[in-house]
PDB file of C-alpha atoms in Angstrom:
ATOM      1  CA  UNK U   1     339.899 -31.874-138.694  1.00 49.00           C
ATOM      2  CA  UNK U   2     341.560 -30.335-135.577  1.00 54.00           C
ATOM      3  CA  UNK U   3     344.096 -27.749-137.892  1.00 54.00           C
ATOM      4  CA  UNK U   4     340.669 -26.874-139.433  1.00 63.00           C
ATOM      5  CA  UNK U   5     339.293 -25.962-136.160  1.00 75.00           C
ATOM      6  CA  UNK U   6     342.428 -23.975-135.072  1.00 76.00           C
ATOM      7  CA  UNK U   7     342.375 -22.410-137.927  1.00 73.00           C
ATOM      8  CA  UNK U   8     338.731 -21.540-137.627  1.00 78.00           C
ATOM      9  CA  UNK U   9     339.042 -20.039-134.116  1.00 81.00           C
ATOM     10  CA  UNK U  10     341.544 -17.849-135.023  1.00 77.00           C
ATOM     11  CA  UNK U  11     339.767 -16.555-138.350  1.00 74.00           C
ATOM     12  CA  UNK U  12     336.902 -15.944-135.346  1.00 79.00           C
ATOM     13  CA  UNK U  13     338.873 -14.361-133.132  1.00 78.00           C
ATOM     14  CA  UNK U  14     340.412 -11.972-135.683  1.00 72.00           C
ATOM     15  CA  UNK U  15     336.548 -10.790-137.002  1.00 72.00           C
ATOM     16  CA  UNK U  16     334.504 -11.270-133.422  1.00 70.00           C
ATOM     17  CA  UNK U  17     337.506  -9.807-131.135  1.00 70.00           C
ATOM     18  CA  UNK U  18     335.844 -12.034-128.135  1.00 82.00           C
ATOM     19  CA  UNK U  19     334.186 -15.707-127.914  1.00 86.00           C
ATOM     20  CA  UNK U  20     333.492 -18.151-125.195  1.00 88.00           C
ATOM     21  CA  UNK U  21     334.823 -21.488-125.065  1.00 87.00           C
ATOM     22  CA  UNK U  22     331.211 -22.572-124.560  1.00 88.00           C
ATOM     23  CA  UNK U  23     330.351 -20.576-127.860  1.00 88.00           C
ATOM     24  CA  UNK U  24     332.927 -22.122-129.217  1.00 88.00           C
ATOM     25  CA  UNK U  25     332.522 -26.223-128.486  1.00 89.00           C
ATOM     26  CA  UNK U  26     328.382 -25.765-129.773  1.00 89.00           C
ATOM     27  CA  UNK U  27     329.682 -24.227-132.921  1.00 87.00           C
ATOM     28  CA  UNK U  28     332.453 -27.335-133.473  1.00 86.00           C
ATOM     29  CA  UNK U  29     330.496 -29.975-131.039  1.00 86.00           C
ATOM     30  CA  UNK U  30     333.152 -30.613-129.006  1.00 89.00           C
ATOM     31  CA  UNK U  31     333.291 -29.987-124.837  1.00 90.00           C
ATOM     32  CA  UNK U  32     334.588 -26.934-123.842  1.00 88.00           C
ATOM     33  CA  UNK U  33     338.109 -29.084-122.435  1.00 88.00           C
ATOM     34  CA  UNK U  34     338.885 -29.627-125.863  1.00 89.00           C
ATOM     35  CA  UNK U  35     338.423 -25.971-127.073  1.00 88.00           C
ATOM     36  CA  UNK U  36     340.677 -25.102-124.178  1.00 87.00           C
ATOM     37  CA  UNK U  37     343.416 -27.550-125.379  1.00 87.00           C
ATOM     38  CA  UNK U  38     342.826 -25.808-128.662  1.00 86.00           C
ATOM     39  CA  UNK U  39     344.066 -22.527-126.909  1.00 86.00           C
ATOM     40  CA  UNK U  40     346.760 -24.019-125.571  1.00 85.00           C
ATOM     41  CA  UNK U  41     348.099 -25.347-128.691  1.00 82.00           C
ATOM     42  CA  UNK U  42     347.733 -22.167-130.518  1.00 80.00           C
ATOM     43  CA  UNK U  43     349.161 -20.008-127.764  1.00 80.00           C
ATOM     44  CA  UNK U  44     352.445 -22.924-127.482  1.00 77.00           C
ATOM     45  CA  UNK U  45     352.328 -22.285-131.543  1.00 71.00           C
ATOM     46  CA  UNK U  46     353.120 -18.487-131.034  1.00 72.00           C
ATOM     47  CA  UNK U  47     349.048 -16.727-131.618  1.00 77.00           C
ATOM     48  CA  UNK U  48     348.746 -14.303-128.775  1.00 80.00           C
ATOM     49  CA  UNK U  49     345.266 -16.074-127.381  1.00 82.00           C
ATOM     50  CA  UNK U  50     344.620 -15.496-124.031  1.00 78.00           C
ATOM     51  CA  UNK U  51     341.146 -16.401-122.323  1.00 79.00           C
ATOM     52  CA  UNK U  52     340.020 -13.925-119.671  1.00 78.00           C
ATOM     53  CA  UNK U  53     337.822 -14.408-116.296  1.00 74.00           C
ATOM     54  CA  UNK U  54     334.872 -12.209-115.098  1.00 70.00           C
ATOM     55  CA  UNK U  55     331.953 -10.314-116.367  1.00 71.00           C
ATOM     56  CA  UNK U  56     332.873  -9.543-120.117  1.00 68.00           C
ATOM     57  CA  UNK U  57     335.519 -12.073-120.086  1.00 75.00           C
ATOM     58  CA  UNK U  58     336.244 -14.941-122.845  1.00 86.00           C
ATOM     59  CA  UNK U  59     338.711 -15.845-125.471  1.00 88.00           C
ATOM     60  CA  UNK U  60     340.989 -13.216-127.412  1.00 84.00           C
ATOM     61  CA  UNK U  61     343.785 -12.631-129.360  1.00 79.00           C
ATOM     62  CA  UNK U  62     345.726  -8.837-128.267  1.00 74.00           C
ATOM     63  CA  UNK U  63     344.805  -6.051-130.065  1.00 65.00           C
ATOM     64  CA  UNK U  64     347.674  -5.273-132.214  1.00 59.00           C
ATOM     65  CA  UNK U  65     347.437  -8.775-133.465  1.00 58.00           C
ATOM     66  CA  UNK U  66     348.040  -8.759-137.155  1.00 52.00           C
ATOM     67  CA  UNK U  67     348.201 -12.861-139.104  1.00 51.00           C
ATOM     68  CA  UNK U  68     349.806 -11.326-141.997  1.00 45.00           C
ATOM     69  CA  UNK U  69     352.241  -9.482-140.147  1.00 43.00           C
ATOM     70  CA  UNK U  70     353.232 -11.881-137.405  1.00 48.00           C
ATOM     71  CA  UNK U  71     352.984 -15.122-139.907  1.00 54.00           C
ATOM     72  CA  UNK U  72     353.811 -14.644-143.609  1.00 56.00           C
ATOM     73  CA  UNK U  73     355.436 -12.496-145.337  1.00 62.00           C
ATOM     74  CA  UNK U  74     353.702  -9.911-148.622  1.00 63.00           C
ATOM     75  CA  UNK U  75     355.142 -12.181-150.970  1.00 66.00           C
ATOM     76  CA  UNK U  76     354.056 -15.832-148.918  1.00 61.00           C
ATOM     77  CA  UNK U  77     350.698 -14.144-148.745  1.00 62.00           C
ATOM     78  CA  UNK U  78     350.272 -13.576-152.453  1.00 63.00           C
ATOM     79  CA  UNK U  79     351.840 -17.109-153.425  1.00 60.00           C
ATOM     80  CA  UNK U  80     349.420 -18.813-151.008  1.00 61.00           C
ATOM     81  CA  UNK U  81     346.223 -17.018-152.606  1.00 59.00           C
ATOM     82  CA  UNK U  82     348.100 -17.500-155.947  1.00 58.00           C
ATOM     83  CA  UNK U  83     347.451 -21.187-155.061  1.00 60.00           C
ATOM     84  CA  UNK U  84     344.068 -20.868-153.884  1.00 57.00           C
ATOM     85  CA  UNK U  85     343.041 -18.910-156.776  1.00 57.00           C
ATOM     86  CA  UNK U  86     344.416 -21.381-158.942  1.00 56.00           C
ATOM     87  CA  UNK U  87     342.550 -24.744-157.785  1.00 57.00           C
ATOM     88  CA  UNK U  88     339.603 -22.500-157.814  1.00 56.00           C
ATOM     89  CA  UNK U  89     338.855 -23.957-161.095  1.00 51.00           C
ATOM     90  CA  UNK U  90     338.325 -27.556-160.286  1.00 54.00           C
ATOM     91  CA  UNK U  91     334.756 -26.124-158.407  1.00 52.00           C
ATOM     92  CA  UNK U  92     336.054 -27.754-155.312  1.00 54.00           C
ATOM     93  CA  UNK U  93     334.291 -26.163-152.891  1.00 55.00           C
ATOM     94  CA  UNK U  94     336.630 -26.127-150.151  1.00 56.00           C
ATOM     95  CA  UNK U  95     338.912 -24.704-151.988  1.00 55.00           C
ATOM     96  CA  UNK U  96     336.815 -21.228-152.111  1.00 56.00           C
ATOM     97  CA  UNK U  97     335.925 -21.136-148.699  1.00 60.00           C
ATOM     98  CA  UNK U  98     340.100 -21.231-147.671  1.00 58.00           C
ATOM     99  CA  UNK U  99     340.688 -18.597-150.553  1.00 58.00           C
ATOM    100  CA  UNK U 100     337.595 -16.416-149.388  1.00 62.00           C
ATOM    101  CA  UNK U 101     338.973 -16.765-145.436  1.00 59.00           C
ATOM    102  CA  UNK U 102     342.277 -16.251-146.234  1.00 60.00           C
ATOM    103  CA  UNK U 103     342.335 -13.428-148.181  1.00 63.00           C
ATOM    104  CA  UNK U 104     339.941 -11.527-145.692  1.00 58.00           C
ATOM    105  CA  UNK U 105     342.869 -12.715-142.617  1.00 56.00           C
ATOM    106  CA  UNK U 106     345.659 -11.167-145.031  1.00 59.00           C
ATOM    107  CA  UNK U 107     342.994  -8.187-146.456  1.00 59.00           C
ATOM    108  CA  UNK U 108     343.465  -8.514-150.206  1.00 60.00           C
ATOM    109  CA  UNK U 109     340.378  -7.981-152.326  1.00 58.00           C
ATOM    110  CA  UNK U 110     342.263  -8.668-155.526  1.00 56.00           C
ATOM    111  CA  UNK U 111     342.138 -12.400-155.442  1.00 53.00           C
ATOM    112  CA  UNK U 112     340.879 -12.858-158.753  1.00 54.00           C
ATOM    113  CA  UNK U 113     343.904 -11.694-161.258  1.00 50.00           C
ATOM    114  CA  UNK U 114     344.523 -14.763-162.535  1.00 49.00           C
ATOM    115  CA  UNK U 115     342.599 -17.637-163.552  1.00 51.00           C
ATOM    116  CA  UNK U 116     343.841 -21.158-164.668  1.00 53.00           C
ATOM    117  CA  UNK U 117     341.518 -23.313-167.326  1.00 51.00           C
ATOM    118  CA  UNK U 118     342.072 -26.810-166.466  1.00 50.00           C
ATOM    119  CA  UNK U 119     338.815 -27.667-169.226  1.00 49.00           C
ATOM    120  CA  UNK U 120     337.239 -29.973-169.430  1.00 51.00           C
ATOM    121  CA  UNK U 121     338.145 -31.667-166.432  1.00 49.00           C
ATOM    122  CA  UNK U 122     337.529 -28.687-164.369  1.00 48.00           C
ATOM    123  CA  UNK U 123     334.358 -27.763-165.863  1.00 48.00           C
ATOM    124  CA  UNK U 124     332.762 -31.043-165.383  1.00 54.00           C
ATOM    125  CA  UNK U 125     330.740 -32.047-162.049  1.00 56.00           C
ATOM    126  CA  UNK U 126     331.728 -35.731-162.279  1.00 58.00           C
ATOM    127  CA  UNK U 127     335.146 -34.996-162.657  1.00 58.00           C
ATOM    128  CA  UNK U 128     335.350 -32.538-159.865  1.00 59.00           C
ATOM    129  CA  UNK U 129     333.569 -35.073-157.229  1.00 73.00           C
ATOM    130  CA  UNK U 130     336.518 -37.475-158.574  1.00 80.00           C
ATOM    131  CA  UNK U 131     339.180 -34.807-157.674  1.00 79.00           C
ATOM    132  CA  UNK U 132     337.987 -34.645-154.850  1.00 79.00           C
ATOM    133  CA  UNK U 133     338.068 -38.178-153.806  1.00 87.00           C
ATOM    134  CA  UNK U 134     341.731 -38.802-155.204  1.00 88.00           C
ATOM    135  CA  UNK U 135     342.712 -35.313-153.311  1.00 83.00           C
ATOM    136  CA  UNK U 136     341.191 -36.681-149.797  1.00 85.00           C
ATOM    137  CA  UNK U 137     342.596 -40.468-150.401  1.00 90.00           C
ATOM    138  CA  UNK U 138     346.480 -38.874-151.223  1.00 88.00           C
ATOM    139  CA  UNK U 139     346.279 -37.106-148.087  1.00 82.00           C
ATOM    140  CA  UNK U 140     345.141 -39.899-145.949  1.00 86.00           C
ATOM    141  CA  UNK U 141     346.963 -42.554-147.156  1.00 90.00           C
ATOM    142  CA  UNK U 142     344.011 -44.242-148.103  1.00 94.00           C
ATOM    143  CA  UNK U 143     343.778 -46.849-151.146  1.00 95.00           C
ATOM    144  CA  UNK U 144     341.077 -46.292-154.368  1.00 96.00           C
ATOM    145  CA  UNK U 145     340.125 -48.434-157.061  1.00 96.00           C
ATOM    146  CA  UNK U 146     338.904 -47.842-160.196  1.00 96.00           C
ATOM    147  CA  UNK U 147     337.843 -48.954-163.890  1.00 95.00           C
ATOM    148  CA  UNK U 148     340.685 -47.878-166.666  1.00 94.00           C
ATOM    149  CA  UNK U 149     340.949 -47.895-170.033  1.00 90.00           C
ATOM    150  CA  UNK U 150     344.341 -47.966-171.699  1.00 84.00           C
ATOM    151  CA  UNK U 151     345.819 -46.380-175.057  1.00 72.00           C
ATOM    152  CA  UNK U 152     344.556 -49.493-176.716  1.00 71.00           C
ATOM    153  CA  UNK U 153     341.132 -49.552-175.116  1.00 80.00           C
ATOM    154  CA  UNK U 154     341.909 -52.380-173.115  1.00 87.00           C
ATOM    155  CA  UNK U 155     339.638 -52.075-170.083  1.00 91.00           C
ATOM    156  CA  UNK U 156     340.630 -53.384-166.143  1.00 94.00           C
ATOM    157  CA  UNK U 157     340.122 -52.845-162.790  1.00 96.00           C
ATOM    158  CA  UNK U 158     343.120 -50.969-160.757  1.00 96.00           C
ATOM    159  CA  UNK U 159     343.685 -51.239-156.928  1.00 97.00           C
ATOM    160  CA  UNK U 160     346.105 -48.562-156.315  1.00 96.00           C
ATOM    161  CA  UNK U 161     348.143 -46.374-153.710  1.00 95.00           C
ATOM    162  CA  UNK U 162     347.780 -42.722-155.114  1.00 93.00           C
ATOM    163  CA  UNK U 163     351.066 -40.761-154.735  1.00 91.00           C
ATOM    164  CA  UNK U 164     350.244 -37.494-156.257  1.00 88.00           C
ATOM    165  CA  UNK U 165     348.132 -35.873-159.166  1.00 84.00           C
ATOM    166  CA  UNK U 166     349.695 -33.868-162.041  1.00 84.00           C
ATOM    167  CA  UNK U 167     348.569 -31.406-164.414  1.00 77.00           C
ATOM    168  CA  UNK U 168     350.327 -31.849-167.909  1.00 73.00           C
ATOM    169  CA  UNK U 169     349.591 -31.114-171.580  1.00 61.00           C
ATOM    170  CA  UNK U 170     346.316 -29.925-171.034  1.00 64.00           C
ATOM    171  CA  UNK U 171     345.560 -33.253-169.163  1.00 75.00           C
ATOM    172  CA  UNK U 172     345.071 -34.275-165.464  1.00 82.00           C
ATOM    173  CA  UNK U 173     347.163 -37.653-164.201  1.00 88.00           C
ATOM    174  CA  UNK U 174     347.251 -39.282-161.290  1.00 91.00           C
ATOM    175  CA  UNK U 175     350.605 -40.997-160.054  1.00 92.00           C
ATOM    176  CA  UNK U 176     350.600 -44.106-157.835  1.00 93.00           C
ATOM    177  CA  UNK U 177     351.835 -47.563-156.508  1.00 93.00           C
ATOM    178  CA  UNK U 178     349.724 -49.896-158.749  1.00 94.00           C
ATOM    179  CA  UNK U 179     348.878 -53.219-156.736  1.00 94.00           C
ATOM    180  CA  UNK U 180     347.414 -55.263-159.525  1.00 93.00           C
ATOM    181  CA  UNK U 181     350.797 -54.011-161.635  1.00 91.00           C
ATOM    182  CA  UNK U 182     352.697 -54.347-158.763  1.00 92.00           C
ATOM    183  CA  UNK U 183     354.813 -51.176-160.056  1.00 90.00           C
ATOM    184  CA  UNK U 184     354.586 -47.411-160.244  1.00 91.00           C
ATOM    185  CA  UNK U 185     352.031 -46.111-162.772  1.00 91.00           C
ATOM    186  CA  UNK U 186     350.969 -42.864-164.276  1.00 91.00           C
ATOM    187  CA  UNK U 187     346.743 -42.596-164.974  1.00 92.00           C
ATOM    188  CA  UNK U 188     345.050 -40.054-167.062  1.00 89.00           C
ATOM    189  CA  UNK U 189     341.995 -39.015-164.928  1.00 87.00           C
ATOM    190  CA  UNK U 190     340.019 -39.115-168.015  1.00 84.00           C
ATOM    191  CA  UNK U 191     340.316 -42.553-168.389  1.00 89.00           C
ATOM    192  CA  UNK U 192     339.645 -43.788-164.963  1.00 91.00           C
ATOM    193  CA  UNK U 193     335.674 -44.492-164.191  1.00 91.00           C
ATOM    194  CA  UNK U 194     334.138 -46.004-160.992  1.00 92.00           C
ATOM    195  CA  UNK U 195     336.329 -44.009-158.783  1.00 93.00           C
ATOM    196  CA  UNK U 196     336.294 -45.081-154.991  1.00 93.00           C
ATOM    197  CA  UNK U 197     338.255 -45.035-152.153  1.00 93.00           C
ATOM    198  CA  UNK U 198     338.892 -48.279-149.778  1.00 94.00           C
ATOM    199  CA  UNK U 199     338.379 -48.766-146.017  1.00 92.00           C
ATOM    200  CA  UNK U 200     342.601 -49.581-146.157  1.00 92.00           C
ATOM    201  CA  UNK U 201     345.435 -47.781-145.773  1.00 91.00           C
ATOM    202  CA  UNK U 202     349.162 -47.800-146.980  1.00 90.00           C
ATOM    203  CA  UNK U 203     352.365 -46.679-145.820  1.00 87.00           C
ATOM    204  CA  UNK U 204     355.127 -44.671-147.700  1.00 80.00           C
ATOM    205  CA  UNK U 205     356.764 -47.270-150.133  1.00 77.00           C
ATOM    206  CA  UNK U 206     360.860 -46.452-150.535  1.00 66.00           C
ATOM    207  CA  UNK U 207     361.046 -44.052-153.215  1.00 56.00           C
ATOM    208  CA  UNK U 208     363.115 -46.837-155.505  1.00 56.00           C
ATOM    209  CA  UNK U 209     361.234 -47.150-158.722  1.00 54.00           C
ATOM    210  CA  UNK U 210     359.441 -43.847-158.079  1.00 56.00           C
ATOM    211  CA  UNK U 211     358.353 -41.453-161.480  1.00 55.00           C
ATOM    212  CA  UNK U 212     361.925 -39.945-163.051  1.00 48.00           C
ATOM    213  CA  UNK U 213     361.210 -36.639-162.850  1.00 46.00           C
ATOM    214  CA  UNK U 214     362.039 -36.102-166.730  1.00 46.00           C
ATOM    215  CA  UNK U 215     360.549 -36.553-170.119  1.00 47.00           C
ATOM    216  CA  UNK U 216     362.169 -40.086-170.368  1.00 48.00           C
ATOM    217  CA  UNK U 217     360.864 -42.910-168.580  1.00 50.00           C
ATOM    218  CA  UNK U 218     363.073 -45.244-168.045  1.00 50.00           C
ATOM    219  CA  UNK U 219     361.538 -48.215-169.685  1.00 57.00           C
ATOM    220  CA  UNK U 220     360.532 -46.562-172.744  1.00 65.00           C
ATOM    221  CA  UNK U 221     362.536 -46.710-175.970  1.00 83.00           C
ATOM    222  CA  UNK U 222     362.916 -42.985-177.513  1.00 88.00           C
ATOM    223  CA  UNK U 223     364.006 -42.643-181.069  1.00 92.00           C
ATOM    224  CA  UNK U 224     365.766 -39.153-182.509  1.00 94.00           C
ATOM    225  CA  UNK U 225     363.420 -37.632-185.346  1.00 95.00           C
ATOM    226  CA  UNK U 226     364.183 -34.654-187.385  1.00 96.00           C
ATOM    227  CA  UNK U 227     360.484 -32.660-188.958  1.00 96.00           C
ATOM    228  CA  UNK U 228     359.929 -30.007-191.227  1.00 96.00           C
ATOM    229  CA  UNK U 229     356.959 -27.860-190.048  1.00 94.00           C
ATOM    230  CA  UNK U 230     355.812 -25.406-192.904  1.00 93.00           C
ATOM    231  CA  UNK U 231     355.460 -21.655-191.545  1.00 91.00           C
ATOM    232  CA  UNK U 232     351.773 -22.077-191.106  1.00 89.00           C
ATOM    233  CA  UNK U 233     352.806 -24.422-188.249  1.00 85.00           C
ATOM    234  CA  UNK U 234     354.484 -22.261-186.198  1.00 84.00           C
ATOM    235  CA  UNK U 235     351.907 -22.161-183.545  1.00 83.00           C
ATOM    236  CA  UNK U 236     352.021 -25.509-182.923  1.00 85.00           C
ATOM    237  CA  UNK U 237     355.925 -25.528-183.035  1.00 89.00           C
ATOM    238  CA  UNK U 238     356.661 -23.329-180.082  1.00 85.00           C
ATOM    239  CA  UNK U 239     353.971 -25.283-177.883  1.00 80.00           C
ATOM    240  CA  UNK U 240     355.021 -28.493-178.869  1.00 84.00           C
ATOM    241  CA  UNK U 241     359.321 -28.628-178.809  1.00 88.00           C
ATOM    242  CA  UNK U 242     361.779 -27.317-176.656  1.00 86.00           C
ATOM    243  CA  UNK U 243     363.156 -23.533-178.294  1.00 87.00           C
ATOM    244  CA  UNK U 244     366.941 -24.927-178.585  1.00 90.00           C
ATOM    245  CA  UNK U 245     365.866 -27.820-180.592  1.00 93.00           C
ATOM    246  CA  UNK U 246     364.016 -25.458-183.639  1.00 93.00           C
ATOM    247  CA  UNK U 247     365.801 -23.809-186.100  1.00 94.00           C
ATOM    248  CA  UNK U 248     363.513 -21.490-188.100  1.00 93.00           C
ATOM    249  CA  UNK U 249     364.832 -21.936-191.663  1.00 94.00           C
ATOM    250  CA  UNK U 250     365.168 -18.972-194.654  1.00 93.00           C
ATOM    251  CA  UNK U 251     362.071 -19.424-196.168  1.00 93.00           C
ATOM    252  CA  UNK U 252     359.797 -19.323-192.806  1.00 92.00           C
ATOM    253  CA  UNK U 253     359.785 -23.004-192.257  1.00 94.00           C
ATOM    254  CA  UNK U 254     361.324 -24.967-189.188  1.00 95.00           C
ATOM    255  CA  UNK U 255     363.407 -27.831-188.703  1.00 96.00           C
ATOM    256  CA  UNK U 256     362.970 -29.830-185.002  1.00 95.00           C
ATOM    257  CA  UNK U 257     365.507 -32.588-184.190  1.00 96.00           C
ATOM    258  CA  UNK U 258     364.033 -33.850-180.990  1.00 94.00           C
ATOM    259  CA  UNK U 259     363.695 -37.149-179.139  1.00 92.00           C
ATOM    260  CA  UNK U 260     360.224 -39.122-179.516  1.00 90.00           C
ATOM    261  CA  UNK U 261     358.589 -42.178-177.746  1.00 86.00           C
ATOM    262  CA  UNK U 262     358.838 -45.095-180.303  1.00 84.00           C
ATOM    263  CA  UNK U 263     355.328 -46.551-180.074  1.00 80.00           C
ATOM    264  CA  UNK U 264     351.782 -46.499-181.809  1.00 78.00           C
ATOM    265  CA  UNK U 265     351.093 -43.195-180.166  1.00 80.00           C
ATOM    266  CA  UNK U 266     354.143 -41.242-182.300  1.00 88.00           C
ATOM    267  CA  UNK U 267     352.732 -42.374-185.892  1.00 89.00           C
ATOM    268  CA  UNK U 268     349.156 -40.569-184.441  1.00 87.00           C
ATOM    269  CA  UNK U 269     350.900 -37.597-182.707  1.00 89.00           C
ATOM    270  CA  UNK U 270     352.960 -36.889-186.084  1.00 92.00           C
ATOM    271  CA  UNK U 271     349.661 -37.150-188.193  1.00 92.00           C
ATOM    272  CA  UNK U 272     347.590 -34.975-185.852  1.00 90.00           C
ATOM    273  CA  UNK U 273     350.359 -32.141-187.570  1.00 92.00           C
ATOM    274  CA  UNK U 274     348.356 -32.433-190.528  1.00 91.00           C
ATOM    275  CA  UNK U 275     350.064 -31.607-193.977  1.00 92.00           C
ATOM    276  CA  UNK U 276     352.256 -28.566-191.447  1.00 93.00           C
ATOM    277  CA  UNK U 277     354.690 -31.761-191.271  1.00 94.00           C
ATOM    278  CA  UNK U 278     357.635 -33.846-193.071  1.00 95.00           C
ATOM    279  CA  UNK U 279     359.044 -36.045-191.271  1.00 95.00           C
ATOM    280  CA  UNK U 280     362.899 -36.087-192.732  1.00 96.00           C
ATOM    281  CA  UNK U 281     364.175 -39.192-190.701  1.00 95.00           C
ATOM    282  CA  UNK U 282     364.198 -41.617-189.645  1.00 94.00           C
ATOM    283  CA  UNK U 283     362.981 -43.544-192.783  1.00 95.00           C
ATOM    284  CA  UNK U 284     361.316 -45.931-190.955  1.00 93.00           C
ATOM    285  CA  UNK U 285     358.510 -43.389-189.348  1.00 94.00           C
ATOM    286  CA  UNK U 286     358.295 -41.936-192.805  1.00 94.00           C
ATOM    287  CA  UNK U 287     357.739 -45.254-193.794  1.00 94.00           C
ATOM    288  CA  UNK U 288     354.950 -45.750-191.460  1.00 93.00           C
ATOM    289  CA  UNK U 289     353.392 -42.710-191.913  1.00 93.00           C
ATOM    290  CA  UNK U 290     353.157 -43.514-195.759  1.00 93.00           C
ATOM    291  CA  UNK U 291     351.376 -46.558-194.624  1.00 93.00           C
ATOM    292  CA  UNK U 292     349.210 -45.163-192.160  1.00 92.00           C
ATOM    293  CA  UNK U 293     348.245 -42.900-194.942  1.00 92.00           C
ATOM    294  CA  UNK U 294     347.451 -45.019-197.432  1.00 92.00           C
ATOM    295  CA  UNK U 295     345.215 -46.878-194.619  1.00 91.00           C
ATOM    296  CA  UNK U 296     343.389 -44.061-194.349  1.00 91.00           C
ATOM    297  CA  UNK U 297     342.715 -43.513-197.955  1.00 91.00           C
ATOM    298  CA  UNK U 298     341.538 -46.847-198.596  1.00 91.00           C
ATOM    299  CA  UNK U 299     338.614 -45.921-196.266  1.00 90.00           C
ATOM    300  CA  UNK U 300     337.617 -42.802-198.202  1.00 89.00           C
ATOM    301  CA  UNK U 301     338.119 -44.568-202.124  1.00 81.00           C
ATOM    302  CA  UNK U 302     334.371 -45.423-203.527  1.00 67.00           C
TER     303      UNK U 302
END
């Protein structure tokens, strides 16, 4: 709350020229002492604020004072709004007022030459007030709980320490110290309901056990596959697999020898290729697929 304030004064000073620190502590309710601690913290942190006596007098930054000259450079200007602009998406409010501020501070008008689709997460109200919360309890430490459903449906109730929240594969997660676990877990954000944060805080845990910061978790068992993708699949190819494990083949097909999760959600994944797909080996996913297959048809036969 008190950065936000400093912050604020300064984005004052830089459009009003001259406040008073009475002006000042009705706008934030606070007594004027603590508005002139403010000063004193932002003229220790290098701001040129100096308050003035006398008819006229008040609070003011010199003249020649510049933020985006004395602060950040062209390029830490443009990653910051880069940033900014990006989040935008999520509807956060807060996150438009910063951009809005900061780009009048560094004078850029062109804030919107980029824009990020995080659908349907960001384009959904519920969702956003749940970003929200997780943002606010990450940053202070503060425990949630919520209702989750698993890949197999299975439905519980999570207490958890939340770490850090990750955009991947079109998909929002949220990384944490699980306490009904009692391990580190990764949550997809569209499977968490009931989201609320607790009166109780945590401390840092060591970071022993923490994510690996690679495709491979460490307690999962991956298996080496080799596909065939006809040429109509190329599209999904290149989104999909890593450009040194394809080999496009003479007659417009590919070949992919990659490393996949051996579980129930590789049989689905494989199938979601449609008929783009042959698996070549192992024989014991083609195997399942041929079963999974002939599952399905059994459904469909009159």
């Amino acid at each position: 709350m008190q950065m936000n304030r400093l912050f604020e004064i300064v984005y004052i000073l830089l459009n009003k020229k001259t406040t008073t620190a009475k002006e000042l502590s009705q706008r934030f309710e606070v007594s004027v002492r603590t508005i002139y601690r403010d000063i004193d913290k932002l003229s220790s942190a290098g701001i040129p604020i100096y308050a003035s006596q006398g008819k006229g007098g008040g609070i003011s930054l010199l003249d020649d004072y510049i933020l985006n000259k004395s602060v950040l450079s062209e390029d830490e200007q443009n990653e910051i709004l880069f940033a900014l602009q990006s989040l935008t998406v999520t509807q956060n409010p807060e996150t438009g007022k910063v951009l809005s501020k900061l780009s009048s501070l560094f004078n850029k008008s062109n804030t919107h030459w980029v824009e990020v689709d995080l659908s349907p997460w960001g384009s959904d109200k519920n969702k956003t007030s749940a970003f929200t919360v997780l943002k606010n309890a990450i940053l202070n430490h503060q425990m949630i709980e919520f209702t989750y459903y698993n890949s197999y449906g299975e439905k519980s109730r999570r207490t958890v320490e939340p770490i850090k929240l990750i955009f991947k594969i079109n998909a929002w997660y949220l990384q944490g110290f699980c306490l009904t676990k009692n391990e580190y877990r990764t949550f997809k954000i569209s499977r968490m309901f009931n989201i609320g944060a607790l009166q109780e805080f945590f401390l840092d845990r060591t970071s022993d056990g923490l994510f690996v910061d690679d495709k491979k978790p460490r307690s999962q068992k991956w298996i080496s596959v080799q596909l065939k993708f006809s040429p109509k699949g190329a599209y999904r190819v290149f989104d999909a697999f890593d450009e040194n494990e394809i080999i496009r083949n003479s007659d417009g097909s590919f070949t992919v020898t990659t490393s996949l999760p051996e579980n129930k959600w590789l049989v689905e994944y494989l199938l979601s290729f449609g008929t783009d797909i042959e698996i070549l080996s192992p024989q014991s996913i083609r195997e399942l697929i041929h079963d999974k297959l002939e599952e399905i048809i059994l459904k469909y036969k009159k």
